[in-house]
């Protein structure tokens, strides 16, 4: 009876008989009761090119009511194509179905919990979307004169002011298009500042728990990276820091709370040690979902930081879509901010300031990803100060609920209090007492797909071998958290009783284990058609 769960979900879809038997086979692959698992409604979908049949159209044009023009006469034959080449030809409903069916292969926050640690995959409130689609905002053009862009400039100014209030910093740029670009921008500010003081410093200190973008940004900015080991609590080792900071260190890049979800409780001392040697403190603010409304980086000694609007401030992310990584800084760095900045004119109107002789220049076309500013501001205003604080508290509570329910089932390498995410390891499952090969974090992550969830973050941060990093965010109800906890407990049981089942997961998806190396090294990104092979 309990095995009925998954098959019920797809009852009524086409090809029921075929699917039921697969459902039964699939159900046998569960030790316990899968609560959410379901196979994809359709397991096979051709490429849209393969669906094409000549002459089909997805549009109908109105009758021509102006004189027809001979394009060849107008443009010359050289510019005229004979046909559409290999463009697919389908009817409107076929196109709609094709893409709708494809979309069901994707996991999304709108389908269920997305516990991908470090990524803050929170719900993107629909009110944000409604506001971003208002005609005056969606259709605004960056070439419009300032006098006709007062609303857009007002949004950028108000968002800037809100972010400065939230971070406790003095000045900000909204230009960078993502967190990593914010890091680069912040480091360029650091370099410009140090050079303005006549210091040609060469090194950036980065703890071993850092996100990979941190050392990459430092290297792109022309710095050497010096690695700082974390202590047993997963925090910066102050004695080690003191030993490493010298006249060659331009700044330290620190993620707070760290990638293991731990707050650097001695952050102010870290700042003091750096400042005493003329070095600056950069904070990777991607984890601000644990701090907003509770504490402010500007108050605990941070000189420059980036925010991820697409994480903390609920603008959509993933799939390469637009992000936004504003950089906030203290007064000493303000002269170097990218240009233009937003200016208040003597008559109270807003404008853009290009006259910034010490600026590092532009980092992005126009003023950044404006649509993200609108969404982030809608989120901030809809929540208000109390709502934002509540959000932070709920995010931390959810992570700690998961920690309390799963500690012991999975190994917890760092016992320091968790903030918005919790990092377990696969030690108990990968190292079996009976000497049999165990299952690894990646296997359990894939098995989670069978239970209807996106995987947690696998094998990151690197300081935890076999890391399983879970960030629930505030969006999830206790019911959804319990489903995840249930699924992970069952996976732990399966790892014990039937490790092969976990090692070969997922079993419910259209494709199982892809060759991830080949996919990265030799990606096939273009359909070439049968003729071209
Ligand atoms: C996500 C993240 C980044 C990078 O942000 P992008 O917007 O993906 O470039 C940097 N640091 C940390 C800690 C992150 O979680």
Short mmCIF file of C-alpha atoms and ligand atoms in Angstrom, two decimals:
data_model
loop_
_atom_site.label_atom_id
_atom_site.label_comp_id
_atom_site.label_asym_id
_atom_site.label_seq_id
_atom_site.Cartn_x
_atom_site.Cartn_y
_atom_site.Cartn_z
CA UNK A 1 0.00 0.00 0.00
CA UNK A 2 2.68 2.42 0.97
CA UNK A 3 4.23 1.83 -2.44
CA UNK A 4 1.33 3.66 -4.07
CA UNK A 5 2.83 7.06 -3.36
CA UNK A 6 4.76 7.81 -6.53
CA UNK A 7 2.32 6.29 -9.00
CA UNK A 8 -0.57 8.38 -7.71
CA UNK A 9 1.22 11.54 -8.73
CA UNK A 10 1.11 10.79 -12.42
CA UNK A 11 -2.21 9.03 -12.64
CA UNK A 12 -4.23 10.48 -15.45
CA UNK A 13 -1.28 11.41 -17.63
CA UNK A 14 -1.10 9.97 -21.10
CA UNK A 15 0.30 6.49 -21.60
CA UNK A 16 -0.81 5.48 -18.14
CA UNK A 17 -0.34 1.75 -18.52
CA UNK A 18 3.28 2.00 -19.57
CA UNK A 19 4.02 4.50 -16.84
CA UNK A 20 2.35 2.46 -14.12
CA UNK A 21 4.62 -0.47 -14.71
CA UNK A 22 7.64 1.78 -14.56
CA UNK A 23 6.18 3.28 -11.43
CA UNK A 24 5.94 -0.12 -9.84
CA UNK A 25 9.52 -0.88 -10.79
CA UNK A 26 10.55 2.43 -9.39
CA UNK A 27 8.64 1.93 -6.17
CA UNK A 28 10.59 -1.27 -5.61
CA UNK A 29 13.67 0.85 -5.52
CA UNK A 30 12.61 2.44 -2.25
CA UNK A 31 13.25 0.89 1.12
CA UNK A 32 10.80 3.12 2.93
CA UNK A 33 7.92 5.25 1.76
CA UNK A 34 8.88 7.87 -0.77
CA UNK A 35 6.71 10.85 0.03
CA UNK A 36 7.38 13.10 -2.91
CA UNK A 37 9.09 11.10 -5.60
CA UNK A 38 7.63 11.01 -9.04
CA UNK A 39 8.99 10.19 -12.46
CA UNK A 40 8.97 12.82 -15.13
CA UNK A 41 5.64 12.97 -16.95
CA UNK A 42 7.39 12.39 -20.24
CA UNK A 43 10.64 10.49 -20.45
CA UNK A 44 11.37 11.17 -24.10
CA UNK A 45 11.28 14.39 -25.98
CA UNK A 46 12.84 14.97 -29.36
CA UNK A 47 14.78 18.09 -30.18
CA UNK A 48 12.55 20.77 -31.63
CA UNK A 49 14.42 20.35 -34.95
CA UNK A 50 13.42 16.69 -35.05
CA UNK A 51 9.79 17.65 -34.48
CA UNK A 52 9.83 20.01 -37.43
CA UNK A 53 7.73 19.36 -40.48
CA UNK A 54 7.96 21.62 -43.56
CA UNK A 55 5.24 24.22 -43.99
CA UNK A 56 3.95 24.24 -40.41
CA UNK A 57 3.62 27.64 -38.86
CA UNK A 58 3.15 28.96 -35.34
CA UNK A 59 1.95 32.36 -36.49
CA UNK A 60 -0.47 34.04 -38.85
CA UNK A 61 0.22 37.49 -40.23
CA UNK A 62 -2.49 40.06 -40.91
CA UNK A 63 -3.19 40.85 -44.52
CA UNK A 64 -0.76 43.32 -46.03
CA UNK A 65 -2.33 46.78 -46.02
CA UNK A 66 0.62 48.68 -47.51
CA UNK A 67 2.18 48.28 -50.96
CA UNK A 68 4.41 45.21 -51.22
CA UNK A 69 8.12 45.90 -51.75
CA UNK A 70 10.51 43.69 -53.65
CA UNK A 71 13.23 42.97 -51.09
CA UNK A 72 15.78 41.99 -53.75
CA UNK A 73 15.33 45.32 -55.50
CA UNK A 74 15.69 47.14 -52.20
CA UNK A 75 18.58 45.22 -50.67
CA UNK A 76 20.21 43.44 -53.58
CA UNK A 77 20.37 39.67 -53.93
CA UNK A 78 23.51 39.34 -51.84
CA UNK A 79 21.61 40.23 -48.67
CA UNK A 80 18.61 38.04 -49.41
CA UNK A 81 18.36 34.46 -48.18
CA UNK A 82 16.47 31.83 -50.16
CA UNK A 83 15.04 30.03 -47.20
CA UNK A 84 15.15 29.83 -43.44
CA UNK A 85 17.86 27.15 -43.41
CA UNK A 86 17.27 24.61 -40.71
CA UNK A 87 14.78 26.56 -38.65
CA UNK A 88 12.23 24.23 -37.07
CA UNK A 89 8.67 24.54 -38.36
CA UNK A 90 5.94 23.70 -35.88
CA UNK A 91 2.47 24.84 -34.92
CA UNK A 92 1.93 27.06 -31.90
CA UNK A 93 0.55 24.31 -29.64
CA UNK A 94 3.42 22.00 -30.57
CA UNK A 95 5.91 24.65 -29.56
CA UNK A 96 4.09 25.34 -26.29
CA UNK A 97 3.94 21.61 -25.45
CA UNK A 98 7.55 21.01 -26.37
CA UNK A 99 8.87 23.67 -24.03
CA UNK A 100 6.37 22.93 -21.29
CA UNK A 101 7.39 19.26 -21.32
CA UNK A 102 11.08 20.19 -21.31
CA UNK A 103 10.48 22.46 -18.33
CA UNK A 104 9.26 19.47 -16.31
CA UNK A 105 12.76 18.01 -16.40
CA UNK A 106 14.10 20.96 -14.52
CA UNK A 107 13.98 21.19 -10.78
CA UNK A 108 12.94 24.62 -9.53
CA UNK A 109 12.22 26.41 -6.28
CA UNK A 110 8.62 26.64 -7.48
CA UNK A 111 8.42 22.81 -7.36
CA UNK A 112 9.87 22.20 -3.95
CA UNK A 113 12.72 22.76 -1.56
CA UNK A 114 16.11 23.52 -3.06
CA UNK A 115 18.56 22.92 -0.21
CA UNK A 116 21.68 23.82 -2.22
CA UNK A 117 24.07 25.15 0.44
CA UNK A 118 25.82 28.51 -0.08
CA UNK A 119 23.38 29.42 -2.86
CA UNK A 120 20.41 30.75 -0.82
CA UNK A 121 17.79 29.29 -3.15
CA UNK A 122 14.88 31.12 -1.57
CA UNK A 123 11.46 31.71 -3.03
CA UNK A 124 11.27 34.61 -5.50
CA UNK A 125 8.09 36.42 -4.42
CA UNK A 126 5.63 37.06 -7.26
CA UNK A 127 5.14 40.65 -6.12
CA UNK A 128 8.75 41.33 -7.22
CA UNK A 129 7.89 40.08 -10.69
CA UNK A 130 4.71 42.12 -10.88
CA UNK A 131 6.61 45.29 -10.01
CA UNK A 132 9.50 44.57 -12.39
CA UNK A 133 6.99 44.16 -15.22
CA UNK A 134 5.32 47.56 -14.75
CA UNK A 135 5.45 49.16 -18.16
CA UNK A 136 7.32 52.28 -17.09
CA UNK A 137 10.08 50.15 -15.56
CA UNK A 138 10.25 47.23 -17.97
CA UNK A 139 10.27 49.48 -21.03
CA UNK A 140 12.64 52.15 -19.73
CA UNK A 141 15.72 52.61 -21.88
CA UNK A 142 19.15 53.55 -20.55
CA UNK A 143 19.49 56.20 -23.30
CA UNK A 144 16.51 58.11 -21.94
CA UNK A 145 17.60 61.51 -20.65
CA UNK A 146 17.99 61.86 -16.90
CA UNK A 147 14.99 64.19 -16.72
CA UNK A 148 12.78 61.33 -18.01
CA UNK A 149 14.46 58.70 -15.80
CA UNK A 150 13.77 60.18 -12.38
CA UNK A 151 11.70 57.15 -11.35
CA UNK A 152 14.40 54.66 -12.31
CA UNK A 153 17.09 56.78 -10.66
CA UNK A 154 14.85 57.06 -7.59
CA UNK A 155 14.65 53.26 -7.39
CA UNK A 156 18.43 52.98 -7.62
CA UNK A 157 18.90 55.67 -4.97
CA UNK A 158 16.38 54.15 -2.57
CA UNK A 159 17.82 50.66 -3.03
CA UNK A 160 21.32 52.04 -2.43
CA UNK A 161 20.15 53.76 0.77
CA UNK A 162 18.42 50.58 2.00
CA UNK A 163 21.52 48.46 1.32
CA UNK A 164 23.74 51.00 3.08
CA UNK A 165 21.44 50.92 6.09
CA UNK A 166 21.44 47.09 6.09
CA UNK A 167 25.24 46.80 5.77
CA UNK A 168 26.29 49.84 7.84
CA UNK A 169 28.58 51.02 5.04
CA UNK A 170 29.08 54.55 3.62
CA UNK A 171 28.96 54.26 -0.19
CA UNK A 172 27.85 51.77 -2.81
CA UNK A 173 27.86 50.83 -6.49
CA UNK A 174 25.08 48.75 -8.02
CA UNK A 175 26.99 48.01 -11.22
CA UNK A 176 28.48 44.50 -10.77
CA UNK A 177 26.40 41.79 -12.40
CA UNK A 178 27.12 38.98 -9.92
CA UNK A 179 28.88 38.14 -6.68
CA UNK A 180 32.12 37.20 -8.38
CA UNK A 181 32.17 40.46 -10.33
CA UNK A 182 31.49 42.28 -7.08
CA UNK A 183 34.57 40.60 -5.60
CA UNK A 184 36.69 41.80 -8.51
CA UNK A 185 35.25 45.31 -8.19
CA UNK A 186 35.92 45.36 -4.45
CA UNK A 187 39.50 44.22 -4.95
CA UNK A 188 40.04 46.85 -7.63
CA UNK A 189 38.92 49.42 -5.02
CA UNK A 190 41.42 47.95 -2.56
CA UNK A 191 44.21 48.12 -5.12
CA UNK A 192 43.38 51.71 -6.10
CA UNK A 193 43.31 52.70 -2.43
CA UNK A 194 46.61 51.01 -1.58
CA UNK A 195 48.28 52.54 -4.64
CA UNK A 196 46.94 55.98 -3.71
CA UNK A 197 48.82 55.54 -0.41
CA UNK A 198 51.97 54.66 -2.32
CA UNK A 199 51.82 51.00 -1.28
CA UNK A 200 52.41 48.39 -3.94
CA UNK A 201 51.11 45.42 -1.96
CA UNK A 202 51.05 41.99 -3.57
CA UNK A 203 49.05 39.59 -1.44
CA UNK A 204 45.45 38.82 -0.48
CA UNK A 205 44.84 36.56 2.50
CA UNK A 206 42.05 34.01 2.01
CA UNK A 207 40.93 31.31 4.47
CA UNK A 208 40.91 27.70 3.22
CA UNK A 209 37.11 27.50 3.65
CA UNK A 210 36.49 30.27 1.06
CA UNK A 211 34.25 30.05 -1.99
CA UNK A 212 36.32 29.32 -5.13
CA UNK A 213 35.48 32.71 -6.61
CA UNK A 214 37.53 34.48 -3.89
CA UNK A 215 41.00 33.25 -4.93
CA UNK A 216 39.96 33.49 -8.59
CA UNK A 217 38.97 37.17 -8.20
CA UNK A 218 42.20 37.95 -6.35
CA UNK A 219 44.26 36.30 -9.09
CA UNK A 220 42.40 38.13 -11.88
CA UNK A 221 43.10 41.36 -10.02
CA UNK A 222 46.82 40.55 -10.17
CA UNK A 223 47.30 39.51 -6.56
CA UNK A 224 49.01 36.49 -5.07
CA UNK A 225 46.77 34.43 -2.82
CA UNK A 226 48.03 33.47 0.62
CA UNK A 227 46.02 30.66 2.20
CA UNK A 228 44.96 30.87 5.81
CA UNK A 229 44.16 27.66 7.69
CA UNK A 230 40.97 27.54 9.77
CA UNK A 231 41.06 26.43 13.39
CA UNK A 232 39.17 23.47 14.90
CA UNK A 233 36.00 25.57 15.19
CA UNK A 234 36.14 26.37 11.48
CA UNK A 235 37.08 29.99 12.16
CA UNK A 236 40.07 32.18 11.39
CA UNK A 237 43.01 31.36 13.63
CA UNK A 238 43.96 34.76 15.11
CA UNK A 239 47.53 33.78 15.97
CA UNK A 240 48.06 32.45 12.46
CA UNK A 241 46.53 35.64 11.03
CA UNK A 242 48.84 37.81 13.14
CA UNK A 243 51.80 35.82 11.86
CA UNK A 244 50.77 36.16 8.22
CA UNK A 245 49.80 39.84 7.97
CA UNK A 246 52.74 41.92 6.84
CA UNK A 247 53.41 45.02 4.75
CA UNK A 248 52.79 43.00 1.60
CA UNK A 249 49.18 42.13 2.40
CA UNK A 250 46.68 44.42 0.64
CA UNK A 251 43.56 42.87 2.19
CA UNK A 252 41.97 39.79 3.60
CA UNK A 253 38.88 38.29 1.95
CA UNK A 254 36.61 36.75 4.50
CA UNK A 255 33.20 35.14 4.16
CA UNK A 256 31.04 35.79 7.18
CA UNK A 257 29.28 33.69 8.23
CA UNK A 258 31.79 31.32 6.72
CA UNK A 259 30.98 28.66 4.18
CA UNK A 260 30.41 26.21 7.02
CA UNK A 261 27.71 28.51 8.35
CA UNK A 262 29.74 29.70 11.33
CA UNK A 263 29.87 33.32 12.44
CA UNK A 264 33.40 34.69 12.91
CA UNK A 265 32.86 35.77 16.49
CA UNK A 266 36.21 37.61 16.62
CA UNK A 267 35.66 39.52 13.39
CA UNK A 268 36.36 42.88 15.06
CA UNK A 269 39.77 41.59 16.23
CA UNK A 270 40.48 40.32 12.72
CA UNK A 271 39.73 43.83 11.42
CA UNK A 272 42.00 45.40 14.06
CA UNK A 273 44.92 43.10 13.20
CA UNK A 274 44.60 43.94 9.50
CA UNK A 275 44.13 47.68 9.99
CA UNK A 276 47.17 47.89 12.29
CA UNK A 277 49.28 46.78 9.31
CA UNK A 278 47.56 49.00 6.73
CA UNK A 279 45.61 46.08 5.21
CA UNK A 280 41.87 46.18 4.53
CA UNK A 281 39.08 43.71 5.32
CA UNK A 282 36.94 42.52 2.38
CA UNK A 283 33.81 40.64 3.35
CA UNK A 284 32.19 38.21 0.94
CA UNK A 285 28.58 39.04 1.77
CA UNK A 286 26.97 36.18 -0.14
CA UNK A 287 25.81 34.81 3.22
CA UNK A 288 24.06 37.98 4.37
CA UNK A 289 20.83 35.99 4.68
CA UNK A 290 22.18 35.07 8.11
CA UNK A 291 22.86 38.66 9.18
CA UNK A 292 20.31 41.09 7.71
CA UNK A 293 18.56 43.03 10.49
CA UNK A 294 20.75 41.44 13.20
CA UNK A 295 24.23 42.89 12.73
CA UNK A 296 26.03 45.11 10.23
CA UNK A 297 29.42 44.47 8.63
CA UNK A 298 30.15 48.22 8.66
CA UNK A 299 29.87 48.12 12.45
CA UNK A 300 32.28 45.22 12.94
CA UNK A 301 35.20 46.57 10.93
CA UNK A 302 34.58 45.55 7.32
CA UNK A 303 35.96 48.04 4.75
CA UNK A 304 34.39 46.69 1.57
CA UNK A 305 31.91 43.94 0.74
CA UNK A 306 29.62 42.63 -1.94
CA UNK A 307 26.01 41.57 -1.67
CA UNK A 308 24.25 39.01 -3.83
CA UNK A 309 20.82 40.47 -4.60
CA UNK A 310 20.04 37.13 -6.31
CA UNK A 311 20.62 35.30 -3.03
CA UNK A 312 19.75 37.39 0.03
CA UNK A 313 17.30 39.72 -1.68
CA UNK A 314 15.23 37.11 -3.50
CA UNK A 315 15.88 37.98 -7.14
CA UNK A 316 15.83 34.79 -9.25
CA UNK A 317 19.07 32.98 -9.96
CA UNK A 318 20.50 29.90 -11.58
CA UNK A 319 20.69 28.92 -15.21
CA UNK A 320 22.95 31.81 -16.10
CA UNK A 321 20.25 34.45 -15.74
CA UNK A 322 21.05 37.98 -14.65
CA UNK A 323 22.33 38.45 -11.13
CA UNK A 324 23.43 41.52 -9.21
CA UNK A 325 26.39 41.99 -6.89
CA UNK A 326 26.44 45.54 -5.46
CA UNK A 327 29.64 46.57 -3.67
CA UNK A 328 29.41 48.66 -0.51
CA UNK A 329 32.43 50.33 1.07
CA UNK A 330 33.67 52.74 3.71
CA UNK A 331 34.40 56.43 3.02
CA UNK A 332 38.11 55.80 2.36
CA UNK A 333 37.23 53.74 -0.73
CA UNK A 334 34.42 55.93 -2.08
CA UNK A 335 36.59 58.01 -4.49
CA UNK A 336 37.50 54.85 -6.39
CA UNK A 337 33.96 53.50 -6.96
CA UNK A 338 33.04 52.70 -10.59
CA UNK A 339 31.49 55.56 -12.52
CA UNK A 340 28.86 56.76 -12.91
CA UNK A 341 27.51 57.06 -9.38
CA UNK A 342 24.10 58.47 -8.46
CA UNK A 343 24.09 62.15 -7.61
CA UNK A 344 21.51 64.45 -6.01
CA UNK A 345 21.41 67.73 -7.95
CA UNK A 346 21.05 71.11 -6.20
CA UNK A 347 17.36 71.24 -7.26
CA UNK A 348 16.71 67.88 -5.58
CA UNK A 349 16.49 65.88 -8.82
CA UNK A 350 18.71 62.84 -9.38
CA UNK A 351 21.44 62.38 -11.95
CA UNK A 352 24.48 60.32 -12.82
CA UNK A 353 27.95 61.54 -11.87
CA UNK A 354 30.64 60.76 -14.44
CA UNK A 355 33.24 63.21 -13.18
CA UNK A 356 35.14 60.88 -10.87
CA UNK A 357 38.86 61.33 -11.51
CA UNK A 358 39.98 58.52 -9.14
CA UNK A 359 37.36 55.99 -10.26
CA UNK A 360 38.46 52.49 -11.28
CA UNK A 361 36.20 53.02 -14.34
CA UNK A 362 33.22 51.04 -15.46
CA UNK A 363 32.76 47.38 -14.58
CA UNK A 364 29.55 46.84 -16.50
CA UNK A 365 27.55 48.46 -19.30
CA UNK A 366 24.96 50.98 -18.14
CA UNK A 367 24.21 50.90 -14.42
CA UNK A 368 23.97 47.16 -13.74
CA UNK A 369 21.03 44.79 -14.05
CA UNK A 370 18.23 47.25 -13.40
CA UNK A 371 15.45 44.62 -13.28
CA UNK A 372 17.20 43.01 -10.32
CA UNK A 373 17.26 46.35 -8.47
CA UNK A 374 13.50 46.63 -8.85
CA UNK A 375 12.94 43.10 -7.54
CA UNK A 376 15.34 43.52 -4.60
CA UNK A 377 13.78 46.82 -3.59
CA UNK A 378 10.29 45.31 -3.81
CA UNK A 379 11.46 42.52 -1.50
CA UNK A 380 13.02 44.94 0.99
CA UNK A 381 9.98 47.24 1.07
CA UNK A 382 7.46 44.39 1.24
CA UNK A 383 9.25 42.94 4.27
CA UNK A 384 10.19 46.17 6.05
CA UNK A 385 12.81 46.18 8.82
CA UNK A 386 10.90 43.77 11.07
CA UNK A 387 10.15 41.39 8.22
CA UNK A 388 13.78 41.31 7.14
CA UNK A 389 14.90 40.52 10.69
CA UNK A 390 12.26 37.79 10.94
CA UNK A 391 13.48 36.35 7.64
CA UNK A 392 17.01 36.07 9.01
CA UNK A 393 15.78 34.41 12.19
CA UNK A 394 13.63 31.93 10.25
CA UNK A 395 16.53 31.02 7.94
CA UNK A 396 18.75 30.31 10.94
CA UNK A 397 15.98 28.43 12.76
CA UNK A 398 15.34 26.20 9.73
CA UNK A 399 19.01 25.29 9.37
CA UNK A 400 19.24 24.48 13.07
CA UNK A 401 16.07 22.36 12.95
CA UNK A 402 17.66 20.23 10.21
CA UNK A 403 20.89 20.06 12.17
CA UNK A 404 19.10 18.89 15.32
CA UNK A 405 17.11 16.23 13.44
CA UNK A 406 20.03 14.84 11.42
CA UNK A 407 22.96 15.08 13.82
CA UNK A 408 24.02 11.51 14.50
CA UNK A 409 22.45 10.23 11.30
CA UNK A 410 25.22 12.09 9.48
CA UNK A 411 28.59 13.16 10.81
CA UNK A 412 28.79 16.83 11.89
CA UNK A 413 32.45 17.81 11.53
CA UNK A 414 32.21 21.26 13.14
CA UNK A 415 30.27 21.60 16.35
CA UNK A 416 30.26 25.43 16.39
CA UNK A 417 26.75 26.92 16.37
CA UNK A 418 25.21 26.99 12.88
CA UNK A 419 23.67 30.07 11.37
CA UNK A 420 21.78 29.79 8.06
CA UNK A 421 23.31 26.55 6.81
CA UNK A 422 24.65 23.31 8.20
CA UNK A 423 27.49 21.19 6.83
CA UNK A 424 27.48 17.43 7.46
CA UNK A 425 29.90 14.91 6.02
CA UNK A 426 29.45 11.44 4.50
CA UNK A 427 31.97 9.89 6.93
CA UNK A 428 29.44 7.51 8.55
CA UNK A 429 28.15 6.30 5.16
CA UNK A 430 31.39 6.23 3.16
CA UNK A 431 33.45 4.35 5.73
CA UNK A 432 31.50 1.18 6.55
CA UNK A 433 32.44 -0.92 9.55
CA UNK A 434 32.03 -4.16 7.57
CA UNK A 435 34.70 -3.10 5.07
CA UNK A 436 32.18 -3.01 2.19
CA UNK A 437 32.48 -0.03 -0.16
CA UNK A 438 30.32 2.77 1.18
CA UNK A 439 28.32 5.53 -0.47
CA UNK A 440 29.60 9.05 -0.92
CA UNK A 441 28.08 12.49 -0.62
CA UNK A 442 27.53 12.67 -4.41
CA UNK A 443 25.62 9.35 -4.35
CA UNK A 444 23.33 10.54 -1.59
CA UNK A 445 22.83 13.89 -3.33
CA UNK A 446 21.69 12.05 -6.45
CA UNK A 447 19.45 9.78 -4.42
CA UNK A 448 17.76 12.87 -2.99
CA UNK A 449 16.48 13.59 -6.50
CA UNK A 450 14.45 10.35 -6.30
CA UNK A 451 12.78 11.73 -3.19
CA UNK A 452 11.67 14.88 -4.98
CA UNK A 453 14.35 17.34 -3.89
CA UNK A 454 17.21 19.12 -5.53
CA UNK A 455 20.53 17.86 -4.17
CA UNK A 456 22.28 19.68 -1.34
CA UNK A 457 25.72 21.10 -2.15
CA UNK A 458 28.10 18.20 -2.68
CA UNK A 459 31.81 18.15 -1.69
CA UNK A 460 31.97 21.84 -0.77
CA UNK A 461 33.45 23.49 1.27
CA UNK A 462 36.76 21.75 0.63
CA UNK A 463 37.77 21.87 4.31
CA UNK A 464 35.18 19.14 4.95
CA UNK A 465 35.97 15.88 3.11
CA UNK A 466 32.72 14.45 1.73
CA UNK A 467 30.80 17.62 2.57
CA UNK A 468 26.98 17.67 2.51
CA UNK A 469 26.02 21.33 2.75
CA UNK A 470 22.37 22.15 3.42
CA UNK A 471 20.81 25.62 3.32
CA UNK A 472 17.03 25.49 3.66
CA UNK A 473 16.40 29.28 3.68
CA UNK A 474 13.43 30.85 5.45
CA UNK A 475 11.06 29.94 2.61
CA UNK A 476 10.37 26.40 3.84
CA UNK A 477 7.60 25.34 6.16
CA UNK A 478 8.17 22.79 8.89
CA UNK A 479 6.26 20.23 6.78
CA UNK A 480 8.68 20.62 3.88
CA UNK A 481 11.69 20.48 6.22
CA UNK A 482 10.29 17.26 7.71
CA UNK A 483 9.98 15.74 4.23
CA UNK A 484 13.63 16.51 3.54
CA UNK A 485 14.70 15.16 6.92
CA UNK A 486 12.66 12.02 6.28
CA UNK A 487 14.22 11.53 2.87
CA UNK A 488 17.74 11.96 4.19
CA UNK A 489 17.09 9.53 7.06
CA UNK A 490 15.82 6.96 4.59
CA UNK A 491 18.82 7.48 2.36
CA UNK A 492 21.06 6.86 5.37
CA UNK A 493 19.12 3.62 6.00
CA UNK A 494 19.45 2.61 2.37
CA UNK A 495 23.18 3.34 2.51
CA UNK A 496 23.31 0.81 5.34
CA UNK A 497 21.02 -1.88 3.90
CA UNK A 498 21.31 -1.51 0.14
CA UNK A 499 24.25 0.71 -0.77
CA UNK A 500 24.07 -0.31 -4.45
CA UNK A 501 20.65 1.35 -4.68
CA UNK A 502 22.16 4.67 -3.58
CA UNK A 503 25.31 4.29 -5.66
CA UNK A 504 23.24 3.90 -8.84
CA UNK A 505 20.74 6.69 -8.11
CA UNK A 506 18.85 8.56 -9.42
CA UNK A 507 16.30 6.01 -10.63
CA UNK A 508 13.38 8.33 -11.38
CA UNK A 509 14.95 10.70 -13.87
CA UNK A 510 15.09 10.41 -17.64
CA UNK A 511 18.88 10.10 -17.59
CA UNK A 512 20.83 8.59 -14.73
CA UNK A 513 24.53 9.19 -14.33
CA UNK A 514 25.99 11.58 -16.86
CA UNK A 515 29.66 11.66 -17.68
CA UNK A 516 30.36 14.90 -15.89
CA UNK A 517 33.95 15.10 -17.10
CA UNK A 518 32.99 14.72 -20.75
CA UNK A 519 30.13 17.17 -20.28
CA UNK A 520 32.63 19.78 -19.09
CA UNK A 521 35.49 18.94 -21.46
CA UNK A 522 33.63 18.14 -24.67
CA UNK A 523 30.21 19.72 -24.40
CA UNK A 524 27.84 19.19 -27.33
CA UNK A 525 25.91 22.44 -27.44
CA UNK A 526 24.60 22.57 -30.98
CA UNK A 527 22.39 20.35 -33.09
CA UNK A 528 23.99 19.91 -36.47
CA UNK A 529 21.23 17.96 -38.21
CA UNK A 530 21.41 14.57 -39.90
CA UNK A 531 23.22 15.87 -43.01
CA UNK A 532 26.07 17.43 -41.08
CA UNK A 533 26.27 14.34 -38.83
C1 LIG B 1 27.48 32.48 -4.53
C2 LIG B 1 28.73 32.88 -3.85
C3 LIG B 1 29.69 33.66 -4.51
C4 LIG B 1 29.61 34.02 -5.99
O1 LIG B 1 28.48 34.71 -6.36
P1 LIG B 1 27.98 34.67 -7.90
O2 LIG B 1 26.85 35.61 -7.96
O3 LIG B 1 27.61 33.25 -8.18
O4 LIG B 1 29.14 35.10 -8.76
C5 LIG B 1 30.79 34.06 -3.80
N1 LIG B 1 30.96 33.70 -2.51
C6 LIG B 1 30.08 32.94 -1.85
C7 LIG B 1 30.31 32.58 -0.41
C8 LIG B 1 28.93 32.49 -2.50
O5 LIG B 1 28.04 31.71 -1.85
#
